[in-house]
CSV table of C-alpha atoms in Angstrom, one decimal:
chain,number,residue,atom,x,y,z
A,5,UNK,CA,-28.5,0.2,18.9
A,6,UNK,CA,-27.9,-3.2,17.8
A,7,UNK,CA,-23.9,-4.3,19.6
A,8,UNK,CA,-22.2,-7.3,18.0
A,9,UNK,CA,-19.4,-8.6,19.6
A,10,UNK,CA,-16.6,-10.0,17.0
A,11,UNK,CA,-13.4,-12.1,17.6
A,12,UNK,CA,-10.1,-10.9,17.8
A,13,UNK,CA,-8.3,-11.0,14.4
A,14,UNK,CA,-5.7,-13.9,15.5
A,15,UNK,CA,-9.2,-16.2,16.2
A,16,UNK,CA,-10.1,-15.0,12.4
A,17,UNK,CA,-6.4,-16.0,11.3
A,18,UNK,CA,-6.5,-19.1,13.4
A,19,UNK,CA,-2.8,-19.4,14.4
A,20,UNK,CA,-1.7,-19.1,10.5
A,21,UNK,CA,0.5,-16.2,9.6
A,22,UNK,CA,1.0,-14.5,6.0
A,23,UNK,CA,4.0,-14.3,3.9
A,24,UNK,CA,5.9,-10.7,4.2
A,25,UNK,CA,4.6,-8.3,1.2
A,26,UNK,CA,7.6,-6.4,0.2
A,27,UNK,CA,7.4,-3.5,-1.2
A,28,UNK,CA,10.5,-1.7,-2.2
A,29,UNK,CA,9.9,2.1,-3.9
A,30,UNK,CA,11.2,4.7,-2.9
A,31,UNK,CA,8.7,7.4,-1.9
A,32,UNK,CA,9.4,9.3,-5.2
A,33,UNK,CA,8.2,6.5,-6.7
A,34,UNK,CA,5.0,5.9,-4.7
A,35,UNK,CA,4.1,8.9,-4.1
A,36,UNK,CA,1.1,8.5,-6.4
A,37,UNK,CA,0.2,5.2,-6.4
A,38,UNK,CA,-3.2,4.3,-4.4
A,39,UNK,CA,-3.1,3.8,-0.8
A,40,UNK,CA,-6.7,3.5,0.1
A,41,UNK,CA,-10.2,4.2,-2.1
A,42,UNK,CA,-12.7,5.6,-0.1
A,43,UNK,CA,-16.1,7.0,-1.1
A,44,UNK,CA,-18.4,9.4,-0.9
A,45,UNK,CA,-21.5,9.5,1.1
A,46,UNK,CA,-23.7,9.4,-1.7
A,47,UNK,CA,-26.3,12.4,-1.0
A,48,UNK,CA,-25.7,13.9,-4.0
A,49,UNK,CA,-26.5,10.9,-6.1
A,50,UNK,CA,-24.2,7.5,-6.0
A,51,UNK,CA,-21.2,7.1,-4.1
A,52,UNK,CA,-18.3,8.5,-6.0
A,53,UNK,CA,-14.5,6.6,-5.4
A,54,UNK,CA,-11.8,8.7,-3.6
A,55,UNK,CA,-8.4,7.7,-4.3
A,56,UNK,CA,-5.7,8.4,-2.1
A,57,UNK,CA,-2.4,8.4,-2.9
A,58,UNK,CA,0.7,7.6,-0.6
A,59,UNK,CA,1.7,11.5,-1.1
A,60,UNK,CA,-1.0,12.6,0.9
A,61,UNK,CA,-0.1,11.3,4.1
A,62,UNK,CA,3.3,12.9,3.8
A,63,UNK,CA,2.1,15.6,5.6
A,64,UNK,CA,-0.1,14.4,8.2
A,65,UNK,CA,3.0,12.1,9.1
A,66,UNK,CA,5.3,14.9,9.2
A,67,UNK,CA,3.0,16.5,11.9
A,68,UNK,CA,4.4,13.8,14.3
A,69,UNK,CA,7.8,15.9,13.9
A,70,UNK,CA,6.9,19.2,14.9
A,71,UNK,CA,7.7,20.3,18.2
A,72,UNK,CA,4.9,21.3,21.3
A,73,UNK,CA,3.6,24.7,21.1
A,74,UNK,CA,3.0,26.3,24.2
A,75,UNK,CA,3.3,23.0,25.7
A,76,UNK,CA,0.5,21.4,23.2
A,77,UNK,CA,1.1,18.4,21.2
A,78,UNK,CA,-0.3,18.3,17.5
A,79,UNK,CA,-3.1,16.6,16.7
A,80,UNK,CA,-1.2,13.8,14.9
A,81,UNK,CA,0.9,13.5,18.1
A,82,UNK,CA,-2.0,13.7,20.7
A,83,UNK,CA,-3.6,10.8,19.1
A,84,UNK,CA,-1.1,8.7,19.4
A,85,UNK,CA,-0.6,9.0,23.0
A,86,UNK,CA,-3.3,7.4,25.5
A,87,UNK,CA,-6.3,9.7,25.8
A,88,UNK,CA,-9.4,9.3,24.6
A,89,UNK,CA,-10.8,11.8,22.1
A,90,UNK,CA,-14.1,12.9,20.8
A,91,UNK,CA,-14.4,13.4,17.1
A,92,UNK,CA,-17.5,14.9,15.7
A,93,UNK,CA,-16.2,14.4,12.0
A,94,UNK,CA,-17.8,11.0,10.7
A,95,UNK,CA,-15.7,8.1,10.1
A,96,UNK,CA,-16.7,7.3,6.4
A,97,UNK,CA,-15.6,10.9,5.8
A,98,UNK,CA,-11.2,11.4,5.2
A,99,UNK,CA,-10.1,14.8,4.3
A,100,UNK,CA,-5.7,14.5,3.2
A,101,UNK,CA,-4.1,17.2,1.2
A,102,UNK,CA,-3.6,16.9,-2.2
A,103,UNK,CA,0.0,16.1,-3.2
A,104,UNK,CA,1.1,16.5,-6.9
């Protein structure tokens, strides 16, 4: 395995800063425009786009609300406290719940 160490993103910004994007919809409003396009893996022929709209990470985000069950957090809120985790689902690969 081949490591490359890279520079922290304020030596790739090089003490500039951008301009605030504002974006003002409501979620109603959003709800289906893109937030990311991702792609398949290509084993079944070419690499296919996956579009994900904001909706679909209504749901994931609303994990962060639910209370401890039998003392354990949710996935959502385990992750974002400091442990370390080992995820056998690959990287390239984002399953989100279709919101219509």
């Amino acid at each position: 395995m081949t490591v490359v160490l890279l520079p922290e993103l304020l030596d790739f910004l090089d003490g500039q800063s951008g301009s605030p994007y504002l974006y003002n919809k409501t979620f109603v409003e959003a709800r289906q425009d893109p937030f990311v396009v991702l792609h398949t893996s290509g084993s079944t022929g070419l690499p296919k786009p996956i579009i994900v709209p904001n909706g679909s990470l209504a749901t994931p985000d609303a994990h962060h609300l639910l209370p401890p069950i039998e003392g354990r957090l949710t996935q959502a809120q385990y992750f974002t406290t400091p442990h370390r985790a080992y995820s056998t689902f690959p990287n390239f690969h984002v399953s989100f719940p279709s919101i219509t």
